[in-house]
Amino acid sequence: MSVQLWTWILVGISFALYFGIAIWARAGSTKEFYVAGGGVSPLANGMATAADWMSAASFISMAGIISFAGYDGSVYLMGWTGGYVLLALLLAPYLRKFGKFTVPDFIGDRYYSNTARTVAVICALIVSFTYVAGQMRGVGIVFSQFLQVEITTGVIIGMAVVLVFAFLGGMKGITYTQVAQYCVLIFAFMVPAIFISIQMTGSIIPQIGMGGRVEDGTYLLEKLDNLHTQLGFKEYTEGSKSTWDVFAITLALMAGTAGLPHVIVRFFTVPNVKDARKSAGYALLLIAILYTTAPAVSVFARTNLIETVSNQEYSTMPEWFKNWENMGLIAWSDKNEDGKIQYVNGEATTGKPEFTEERGANGERIIVNASTETNELYVDRDIMVLANPEIAQLPAWVIALVAAGGLAAALSTAAGLLLVISTSVSHDLIKKQLKPDISDKGELLAARLSILVAVIVAGLFGIYPPGFVAAVVALAFGLAAASFFPAIVLGIFDKRMNKQGAISGMVVGIILMLFYMIRFKTGLIGVLEPLPESKWWFGTSPEGFGTVAMFINVIISVIISRLTPAPPKSVLKIVESIRIPSGAGEAQSH
Amino acid sequence: MSKIEKHKAYWRQNIKYLSILLFVWFAVSFGCGILLKDFLNRYSLGGFKLGFWFAQQGSIYVFVVLIFLYMYLMNRLDKKYGYIDN
């Protein structure tokens, strides 16, 4: 059977499964809609959290990025897993005990202020929208690549599918669908990784294969380091970022992970505090399976790629090479006219390759923007995971499986984020501020309508991506780290923290982060060009600046809170109560 | 022990566990994986340079263990202080 046919079959089966679950788990009340009724088992919640968390970026892009960045890619591995430790130890149990629906709920009650609640809602919306815009684009790309349709059509199909899940089931439907999506995506990621690990190192476990020996007896990593040195790349196991920047980016990603509203809200869905702790453990365990395999995939893919292309005749390239070239994700220009591919350090093109309709002497697609550097080959990072099974010549069903997995990853994350956006609007804004007397039914309707609006807006971002979306997604973590994370942690651990302190900290944190992003990364569209790296403050990249903004947030919060009146008694009681895991403990202490 | 003292003792113990576990969290990732990477890379673990292994594998394994350890310690503490819902 062909790859195409297999793709239709596997994607079809997995989608039938998701729809079946969405219909079975329809939400009837706002509690079911927002937090799945609060009765999800820790393991199911762990799986849903893992699927929610692992987006198209984790599934498709991360191994590719690490493959090209080597040691520098560690920031994503440690950052996106280490954040769960912060979440499990500093946030999840207490927020579960607090027992309301959303992060702005906590901020609003803990800081006894609707201003604080509004600031939190705005931060939640900024963070979630920057994040979801990138996801919808991801959904579109995956659909278009595997179903052979235009990206716009792909985004529209994706919008329709997400809408059905979220509309019908709310958090309940999404949670149980995500359980299924976790199974699909982890299976789809592991199968090719295991195949390739056996092929290259003889080890059935990729995490061990990564440190194993290849056929000629040398260690795989040593071999890759040597290949890199020969071709003028930095050694794979050494980085090129400064130690401070690696430190800052890792910390920003960790605190950002712990502060992302769509991740935090997960811990409101389990029955009690004990289960919240357990659930965080399961979530990280299930995430770690992918996150420890990804760097192994990166090493396998990198080695395979170099060995297949370096100094080989273009005419001998396998079919996958030409397929990806036809899609514009691989480009080659024969700069020294020897018919061979010189793949060495340096940019092969200036920016993304621009193709003409013509073919060159060897049959390659002619590009107009080849650079003057020696390197002749451009490879898009995003293809490493998708192309890996083809490069390793695995059977057609494995290649098709990767398609189903990529879709599961993109859809589950998009659905989770859209739900947070709709909750922010229907619950935090309408119910808590604009129209407190709204009925349960009315609120449910408002929630569903705001999902509809959110899907359409996110879809438009996906179809007409403003150039800054891709750049901004990574910064969503910086925004979350700079705004929510300190306010929540201080709210639990610092009894003296009051509304003045928390609000000024959040406002300064998020504005500073937005300012730095605009100044150094995205520019102010059409008005201000981003400044170059040499102007970074203390050599901190925009991705790592969340760490700096977070510390400034904390310092400002603490100073201002000490200069202003202490929080009222009723708030101290809330803090006392969330620190004790049992409901009985709360009742006795009054 | 009064309710308030009991509450305080429980919280102190919780903070103690947190400090120890977060110290380990920091040590394996920021310590071994980033700040001490170059030093640790002189040693190796199978085919891995040690610092590189911590950054891309080891720290993640330790993270998982930390969360389950915290769960175990806190469940034990909850039981000791009787903070359990039925």
XYZ file of C-alpha atoms in Angstrom:
676
model
C 0.000 0.000 0.000
C 1.205 3.531 -0.686
C 2.072 6.125 1.956
C -0.873 8.224 0.806
C -3.379 5.429 1.311
C -1.940 4.537 4.701
C -2.153 8.207 5.718
C -5.854 8.374 4.851
C -6.538 5.153 6.746
C -4.615 6.067 9.909
C -5.771 9.685 10.039
C -9.342 8.512 9.338
C -9.339 5.948 12.148
C -7.827 8.321 14.686
C -10.302 11.080 13.806
C -13.287 8.739 14.053
C -12.024 7.885 17.516
C -11.710 11.547 18.575
C -15.183 12.419 17.327
C -16.697 9.399 19.018
C -15.167 10.473 22.316
C -16.215 14.106 21.883
C -19.842 13.044 21.413
C -19.734 10.556 24.288
C -18.300 13.133 26.706
C -20.614 16.076 25.984
C -20.652 18.761 28.652
C -23.973 19.607 30.293
C -22.970 22.188 32.929
C -20.443 25.017 33.159
C -18.490 22.967 35.680
C -18.175 20.146 33.168
C -17.393 22.650 30.454
C -14.631 24.475 32.360
C -13.031 21.767 34.506
C -14.614 18.510 33.268
C -16.723 18.319 36.418
C -13.562 18.113 38.539
C -13.687 14.310 38.461
C -10.953 13.231 36.056
C -8.625 10.459 37.291
C -4.962 11.445 37.799
C -3.669 9.152 35.043
C -6.247 10.369 32.499
C -5.508 13.938 33.517
C -1.782 13.287 33.208
C -2.261 11.979 29.670
C -4.488 14.894 28.734
C -1.993 17.358 30.206
C 0.797 15.718 28.242
C -1.171 15.913 24.975
C -2.228 19.467 25.740
C 1.367 20.343 26.423
C 3.044 18.601 23.478
C 2.127 20.737 20.522
C 3.018 20.502 16.871
C 6.178 22.330 17.932
C 7.224 19.553 20.329
C 6.267 16.814 17.917
C 7.539 18.182 14.633
C 9.932 21.045 15.239
C 11.779 20.327 18.470
C 13.876 17.342 17.362
C 14.656 19.245 14.160
C 15.787 22.348 16.026
C 17.979 20.289 18.354
C 19.349 18.440 15.351
C 20.729 21.719 14.031
C 21.507 23.375 17.371
C 23.163 20.416 19.150
C 23.878 21.278 22.788
C 22.110 24.656 22.490
C 18.857 22.758 21.911
C 19.058 21.573 25.532
C 17.265 24.762 26.610
C 14.004 23.359 25.227
C 14.498 19.921 26.732
C 15.270 21.154 30.230
C 13.027 24.205 30.030
C 9.873 22.453 28.939
C 10.249 19.589 31.422
C 11.808 21.384 34.408
C 8.800 23.695 34.478
C 6.693 20.747 35.592
C 8.770 20.443 38.732
C 7.902 24.060 39.574
C 4.293 23.405 38.675
C 4.038 20.262 40.792
C 5.847 21.673 43.818
C 4.857 25.334 43.842
C 1.495 25.659 42.114
C -0.658 22.634 41.316
C -1.614 21.357 44.800
C -2.449 24.835 46.120
C -4.436 25.951 43.111
C -6.408 22.706 43.238
C -7.183 23.309 46.895
C -8.278 26.843 46.046
C -10.791 25.085 43.846
C -12.105 27.676 41.395
C -12.039 27.498 37.623
C -9.290 29.734 36.311
C -6.016 31.494 36.997
C -7.643 34.969 36.936
C -10.105 33.602 39.540
C -7.197 32.892 41.845
C -5.483 36.219 41.174
C -8.784 38.107 41.596
C -9.665 36.466 44.927
C -6.178 36.284 46.397
C -5.547 39.934 45.602
C -9.143 40.943 46.491
C -9.345 43.127 43.455
C -11.129 43.194 40.143
C -8.254 45.222 38.720
C -5.923 42.324 39.496
C -8.419 39.937 37.906
C -8.623 42.086 34.770
C -4.832 42.360 34.499
C -4.657 38.565 34.802
C -7.343 38.082 32.131
C -5.491 40.375 29.746
C -2.205 38.561 30.395
C -3.983 35.201 29.854
C -5.439 36.373 26.560
C -2.118 37.790 25.293
C -0.253 34.610 26.228
C -2.890 32.220 24.840
C -3.430 34.052 21.570
C 0.278 34.319 20.752
C 0.519 30.621 21.430
C -2.594 29.469 19.568
C -1.849 31.492 16.447
C 1.274 29.416 15.918
C -0.643 26.207 16.560
C -3.289 26.858 13.918
C -0.527 27.493 11.406
C 0.991 24.170 12.479
C -2.351 22.399 12.035
C -2.620 23.894 8.537
C 0.881 22.829 7.523
C 0.408 19.270 8.735
C -2.987 18.883 7.057
C -1.734 20.382 3.810
C 1.352 18.211 3.705
C -0.327 14.913 4.403
C -3.647 15.409 2.678
C -2.030 17.228 -0.249
C -4.185 20.355 0.008
C -3.355 24.066 0.170
C -2.320 25.431 3.568
C -5.452 27.616 3.681
C -7.671 24.572 3.168
C -5.630 22.777 5.793
C -6.215 25.548 8.342
C -9.962 25.573 7.595
C -10.235 21.792 8.054
C -8.305 22.157 11.292
C -10.596 24.967 12.516
C -13.694 22.873 11.831
C -12.298 19.859 13.680
C -11.169 21.847 16.731
C -14.504 23.608 16.853
C -16.446 20.365 17.022
C -14.355 19.036 19.921
C -14.381 22.217 21.926
C -17.976 23.176 21.166
C -19.512 19.874 22.129
C -17.492 18.735 25.018
C -15.824 21.742 26.603
C -13.107 20.668 29.004
C -14.726 17.267 29.517
C -14.778 16.398 25.822
C -11.336 17.873 25.276
C -9.821 16.003 28.218
C -10.973 12.588 27.052
C -10.128 13.331 23.420
C -6.656 14.370 24.534
C -6.189 11.047 26.307
C -6.681 9.337 22.937
C -4.491 11.908 21.209
C -1.673 11.275 23.664
C -1.701 7.575 22.809
C -1.648 8.289 19.081
C 1.101 10.878 19.233
C 3.467 8.998 21.529
C 3.092 5.804 19.491
C 3.718 7.764 16.306
C 6.836 9.363 17.757
C 8.330 6.251 19.323
C 7.894 3.703 16.508
C 10.179 5.411 13.972
C 12.659 6.351 16.724
C 12.941 2.721 17.830
C 13.300 1.462 14.248
C 16.101 3.922 13.534
C 17.847 3.278 16.834
C 17.993 -0.430 16.020
C 19.186 0.326 12.510
C 22.017 2.608 13.598
C 23.175 1.302 16.955
C 21.459 -2.033 17.497
C 19.788 -0.722 20.654
C 16.031 -1.034 20.974
C 15.869 1.961 23.354
C 16.629 5.242 21.555
C 17.803 6.937 24.784
C 20.537 4.294 25.057
C 21.154 4.097 21.330
C 22.009 7.797 21.369
C 25.034 6.995 23.541
C 25.717 3.702 21.768
C 28.250 2.582 19.202
C 27.794 2.496 15.449
C 28.900 -0.352 13.186
C 32.594 0.565 13.068
C 32.805 0.546 16.870
C 33.039 4.306 17.529
C 30.438 6.052 19.660
C 27.643 7.659 17.670
C 28.065 11.062 19.333
C 31.823 10.960 18.813
C 31.282 10.169 15.164
C 28.823 13.040 14.816
C 31.221 15.446 16.564
C 33.938 14.389 14.124
C 31.665 14.827 11.117
C 30.775 18.275 12.391
C 34.416 19.256 12.874
C 35.349 18.046 9.395
C 32.586 20.081 7.803
C 33.409 23.211 9.785
C 30.377 23.055 12.124
C 30.737 23.584 15.855
C 30.968 20.202 17.646
C 27.459 18.814 18.172
C 27.899 18.357 21.921
C 29.257 21.899 22.398
C 27.081 24.962 22.114
C 27.598 28.389 20.633
C 25.272 30.377 22.900
C 26.781 32.058 25.958
C 26.370 30.231 29.270
C 24.301 33.124 30.663
C 21.926 33.083 27.708
C 21.417 29.299 27.957
C 20.740 29.801 31.661
C 18.269 32.658 31.069
C 16.360 30.933 28.271
C 16.061 27.701 30.245
C 14.720 29.494 33.324
C 12.286 31.594 31.268
C 10.938 28.460 29.584
C 10.591 26.694 32.939
C 8.763 29.514 34.709
C 6.741 30.147 31.555
C 5.673 26.518 31.376
C 4.527 26.628 34.976
C 2.716 29.910 34.296
C 0.883 28.978 31.100
C -2.853 29.216 31.781
C -3.798 26.210 29.645
C -1.396 24.023 31.588
C -2.348 25.307 35.040
C -6.084 24.918 34.409
C -5.482 21.180 33.967
C -4.935 20.773 37.680
C -8.391 22.107 38.436
C -9.882 19.013 36.776
C -8.792 16.340 39.287
C -10.854 15.450 42.388
C -8.451 16.553 45.167
C -5.011 17.849 46.156
C -3.456 14.405 46.430
C -4.552 13.651 42.871
C -3.238 17.020 41.662
C 0.246 16.088 42.894
C 0.013 12.633 41.363
C -1.338 13.994 38.122
C 1.630 16.346 37.676
C 3.923 13.352 38.160
C 2.123 11.300 35.526
C 2.080 14.257 33.146
C 5.835 14.752 33.365
C 6.535 11.023 33.123
C 4.455 10.812 29.945
C 6.038 13.965 28.537
C 9.526 12.731 29.429
C 9.050 9.705 27.169
C 8.935 12.036 24.173
C 11.406 14.574 25.526
C 14.178 12.056 26.178
C 13.585 10.377 22.814
C 13.641 13.634 20.842
C 17.365 14.366 21.367
C 18.129 10.800 20.259
C 16.053 11.338 17.117
C 17.995 14.568 16.549
C 21.324 12.767 16.672
C 20.147 9.924 14.400
C 18.618 12.330 11.893
C 21.638 14.627 11.861
C 24.085 11.773 11.298
C 21.897 10.195 8.619
C 21.462 13.505 6.851
C 25.183 14.315 6.740
C 26.112 10.807 5.629
C 23.469 10.765 2.903
C 24.199 14.140 1.346
C 27.727 15.259 2.158
C 29.969 15.229 -0.906
C 27.569 13.007 -2.865
C 26.452 13.523 -6.443
C 23.118 15.309 -6.641
C 21.951 12.791 -9.242
C 22.293 9.916 -6.738
C 20.019 11.544 -4.135
C 17.097 9.361 -2.963
C 13.468 10.176 -3.669
C 12.733 11.889 -0.337
C 15.409 14.467 -1.073
C 13.750 15.464 -4.336
C 10.241 15.389 -2.820
C 11.211 17.869 -0.124
C 13.059 19.940 -2.707
C 9.855 20.079 -4.740
C 8.033 21.333 -1.648
C 10.680 24.002 -1.221
C 12.018 22.776 2.108
C 15.348 21.587 0.713
C 17.364 23.652 -1.753
C 20.691 23.098 -3.430
C 22.756 25.256 -5.766
C 25.915 23.872 -7.334
C 28.205 26.766 -6.478
C 31.487 25.128 -7.519
C 29.875 23.285 -10.429
C 31.109 19.789 -9.585
C 27.678 18.163 -9.430
C 28.288 17.171 -5.777
C 26.586 18.482 -2.655
C 28.937 20.506 -0.459
C 27.240 20.645 2.949
C 29.404 22.703 5.320
C 28.970 25.397 7.944
C 27.400 28.633 6.728
C 24.139 29.863 5.230
C 23.509 28.439 1.755
C 20.955 31.114 0.923
C 20.173 34.602 2.095
C 16.982 34.008 4.060
C 14.538 31.309 2.921
C 15.344 29.956 -0.559
C 13.455 31.548 -3.450
C 12.874 29.215 -6.359
C 12.432 29.906 -10.060
C 10.480 27.580 -12.314
C 13.661 26.447 -14.066
C 15.867 23.415 -13.500
C 19.680 23.461 -13.459
C 22.275 21.247 -15.170
C 21.765 18.397 -12.683
C 17.978 18.667 -12.571
C 17.914 20.723 -9.370
C 15.505 23.608 -8.806
C 17.264 26.897 -9.479
C 17.249 29.385 -6.613
C 17.807 33.093 -7.013
C 19.178 33.942 -3.599
C 22.168 31.640 -3.180
C 24.713 33.167 -0.811
C 28.419 33.609 -1.506
C 29.379 31.116 1.206
C 30.731 27.656 0.364
C 27.735 25.774 1.769
C 25.442 24.654 -1.035
C 22.598 22.984 0.829
C 19.588 24.494 2.599
C 17.546 22.141 4.809
C 14.440 23.350 6.646
C 14.592 22.283 10.306
C 10.942 21.320 10.431
C 11.390 18.411 8.036
C 13.742 16.375 10.244
C 11.012 14.482 12.137
C 8.758 14.166 9.106
C 11.527 13.068 6.772
C 13.354 10.886 9.273
C 11.367 7.681 8.536
C 11.875 8.226 4.818
C 15.590 8.918 5.217
C 15.891 5.683 7.160
C 13.773 3.865 4.549
C 11.128 2.674 6.989
C 7.888 1.040 5.757
C 5.019 3.173 4.418
C 2.749 2.686 7.434
C 5.373 4.185 9.764
C 5.629 7.290 7.584
C 1.826 7.601 7.612
C 1.765 7.126 11.382
C 3.890 10.245 11.809
C 1.167 12.205 9.987
C -1.515 11.005 12.389
C 0.757 11.810 15.346
C 1.542 15.323 14.133
C -2.151 16.053 13.711
C -2.957 14.694 17.171
C -0.275 16.914 18.693
C -1.389 20.084 16.913
C -5.133 19.590 17.466
C -4.946 18.700 21.155
C -2.932 21.795 21.982
C -5.070 24.123 19.876
C -8.255 22.809 21.525
C -6.858 23.277 25.037
C -5.769 26.838 24.312
C -9.047 27.841 22.711
C -10.862 26.604 25.771
C -8.748 28.852 28.001
C -9.487 31.815 25.778
C -13.229 31.172 25.861
C -13.155 30.627 29.638
C -11.352 33.929 30.098
C -14.083 35.696 28.187
C -17.219 33.904 29.381
C -16.224 33.269 32.991
C -13.631 35.852 33.999
C -15.033 38.760 32.011
C -18.781 38.188 31.532
C -19.712 36.187 34.641
C -17.315 37.787 37.105
C -17.393 41.368 35.897
C -19.952 42.404 33.295
C -23.019 40.334 34.112
C -22.715 38.481 37.438
C -26.378 37.351 37.405
C -26.002 35.339 34.178
C -27.544 31.847 34.408
C -25.503 28.664 34.121
C -27.094 28.050 30.747
C -26.387 31.575 29.556
C -22.761 31.298 30.643
C -22.420 27.996 28.791
C -23.794 29.632 25.651
C -21.403 32.561 26.072
C -18.514 30.101 26.505
C -19.436 28.288 23.291
C -19.853 31.512 21.350
C -16.492 32.811 22.526
C -14.858 29.559 21.390
C -16.386 30.152 17.967
C -14.950 33.669 17.835
C -11.591 32.495 19.165
C -11.365 29.732 16.531
C -12.117 32.169 13.740
C -9.557 34.718 14.955
C -6.932 32.000 15.468
C -7.755 30.562 12.035
C -7.273 33.955 10.404
C -3.869 34.194 12.084
C -3.123 30.773 10.616
C -4.223 31.681 7.091
C -2.706 35.162 7.008
C 0.224 34.727 9.361
C 1.596 38.122 10.298
C 5.360 37.722 9.962
C 5.806 38.014 13.687
C 3.731 34.983 14.730
C 6.525 32.448 14.475
C 8.860 34.770 16.320
C 6.309 35.441 19.013
C 5.287 31.871 19.909
C 8.553 31.173 21.710
C 8.065 34.441 23.566
C 4.677 33.436 24.975
C 6.711 31.673 27.655
C 8.599 34.829 28.457
C 5.290 36.656 28.798
C 3.855 34.015 31.133
C 7.056 33.962 33.207
C 7.126 37.741 33.456
C 3.474 38.114 34.462
C 1.629 35.181 36.123
C 4.281 33.011 37.593
C 5.536 35.426 40.283
C 2.011 36.620 41.156
C 0.772 33.082 41.776
C 3.825 31.817 43.655
C 3.989 34.920 45.854
C 0.239 34.651 46.427
C 0.761 31.203 47.946
C 4.112 31.543 49.700
C 4.181 35.189 50.776
C 1.272 36.033 53.088
C 2.248 39.689 53.162
C 1.879 40.062 49.381
C -0.991 42.452 48.668
C -2.861 43.727 45.643
C -0.691 46.808 45.124
C 2.455 44.684 44.984
C 1.072 41.952 42.752
C -0.629 44.266 40.266
C 2.374 46.539 39.825
C 4.652 43.500 39.471
C 2.469 41.920 36.772
C 2.012 45.162 34.863
C 5.699 46.086 34.911
C 6.721 42.488 34.085
C 4.511 42.072 31.045
C 5.129 45.581 29.693
C 8.883 45.191 30.056
C 8.744 41.839 28.272
C 6.542 43.213 25.469
C 8.867 46.180 25.116
C 11.972 43.991 24.855
C 10.232 41.700 22.328
C 9.299 44.637 20.129
C 12.672 46.311 20.485
C 14.818 43.265 19.719
C 12.710 40.589 18.055
C 9.584 41.581 16.196
C 9.963 45.310 15.652
C 6.935 47.555 15.627
C 5.411 46.538 12.328
C 6.370 49.062 9.666
C 7.604 51.631 12.166
C 10.525 50.217 14.069
C 12.998 47.587 12.916
C 14.245 45.168 15.609
C 17.684 46.043 16.959
C 20.633 43.667 16.394
C 22.052 41.157 18.893
C 24.927 43.442 19.800
C 22.457 45.783 21.539
C 20.946 43.105 23.828
C 20.893 44.060 27.500
C 23.599 42.085 29.356
C 23.760 39.743 26.314
C 20.268 38.409 27.024
C 18.319 37.164 24.006
C 14.589 38.069 23.803
C 13.784 34.399 24.499
C 15.752 34.582 27.732
C 14.546 38.019 28.770
C 11.505 36.519 30.515
C 13.925 35.561 33.296
C 15.063 39.156 33.781
C 11.487 40.507 33.610
C 10.394 37.862 36.102
C 13.011 38.902 38.667
C 12.107 42.558 38.199
C 8.445 41.614 38.720
C 9.337 39.862 42.002
C 11.505 42.719 43.280
C 8.845 45.328 42.499
C 6.057 43.202 44.001
C 7.952 42.658 47.242
C 9.049 46.293 47.676
C 5.633 47.805 46.868
C 3.767 45.307 49.036
C 5.944 46.219 52.056
C 5.247 49.918 51.554
C 1.450 49.510 51.311
C -1.171 48.110 53.741
C -1.204 44.368 54.495
C -3.933 42.269 52.864
C -7.195 41.905 54.854
C -7.892 39.028 57.279
C -10.273 37.271 54.900
C -7.467 36.933 52.367
C -5.061 35.547 54.962
C -7.703 32.892 55.617
C -7.703 31.953 51.928
C -3.912 31.580 52.052
C -4.068 29.525 55.260
C -6.686 27.306 53.714
C -4.897 26.572 50.419
C -1.768 25.571 52.308
C -3.600 22.674 53.949
C -4.567 19.896 51.543
C -7.768 18.668 53.204
C -11.171 20.354 53.277
C -11.563 19.335 56.950
C -8.435 21.262 57.880
C -9.987 24.383 56.471
C -13.257 23.971 58.371
C -11.483 23.366 61.713
C -9.247 26.385 61.510
C -12.147 28.849 61.676
C -0.587 20.914 69.743
C -3.098 23.601 68.849
C -4.625 23.846 65.400
C -2.468 26.845 64.528
C 0.779 25.290 65.735
C -0.025 22.109 63.878
C -0.679 24.124 60.748
C 2.644 25.966 61.145
C 4.611 22.776 61.765
C 3.082 21.179 58.674
C 3.949 24.192 56.538
C 7.518 24.358 57.857
C 8.047 20.708 56.967
C 6.567 21.326 53.512
C 8.962 24.248 52.943
C 11.865 22.068 54.054
C 10.950 19.369 51.517
C 10.509 22.019 48.824
C 13.905 23.574 49.514
C 15.712 20.252 49.284
C 13.894 19.103 46.149
C 14.284 22.459 44.394
C 17.969 22.474 45.266
C 18.314 19.144 43.442
C 16.192 20.512 40.586
C 18.576 23.434 40.232
C 21.713 21.345 40.658
C 20.977 18.806 37.899
C 19.747 21.278 35.285
C 21.352 24.672 35.838
C 24.294 23.156 37.707
C 25.364 19.996 35.879
C 23.658 20.773 32.565
C 24.714 24.404 32.152
C 27.167 25.989 34.625
C 29.375 22.921 35.184
C 28.896 21.500 31.707
C 32.413 22.154 30.429
C 33.961 20.650 33.529
C 31.724 17.565 33.467
C 32.287 17.068 29.748
C 35.794 15.857 30.606
C 34.135 12.728 31.958
C 31.919 10.420 30.033
C 29.014 8.082 30.585
C 29.094 5.395 27.907
C 29.112 7.326 24.647
C 27.908 10.572 26.277
C 29.994 13.449 27.535
C 28.675 13.804 31.078
C 27.625 17.479 30.969
C 25.861 16.953 27.651
C 24.099 13.889 29.065
C 22.792 15.888 32.028
C 21.518 18.615 29.715
C 19.704 16.346 27.272
C 18.825 13.248 29.322
C 19.823 13.109 32.965
C 18.111 16.244 34.213
C 14.772 15.076 32.757
C 14.979 11.700 34.515
C 15.741 13.445 37.801
C 12.778 15.832 37.296
C 10.381 12.886 37.042
C 11.831 11.299 40.166
C 11.574 14.610 42.063
C 7.846 14.984 41.438
C 7.051 11.435 42.518
C 9.304 11.816 45.550
C 7.465 15.001 46.520
C 4.156 13.182 46.116
C 5.373 10.381 48.386
C 6.745 12.747 51.043
C 3.635 14.920 51.087
C 1.248 11.986 51.261
C 3.191 10.732 54.255
C 3.123 14.179 55.815
C -0.613 14.579 55.191
C -1.228 11.274 56.927
C 0.946 12.225 59.894
C -0.988 15.457 60.406
C -4.360 13.972 59.530
C -4.966 16.330 56.610
C -6.757 13.768 54.487
C -10.146 13.937 52.832
C -12.268 10.825 52.847
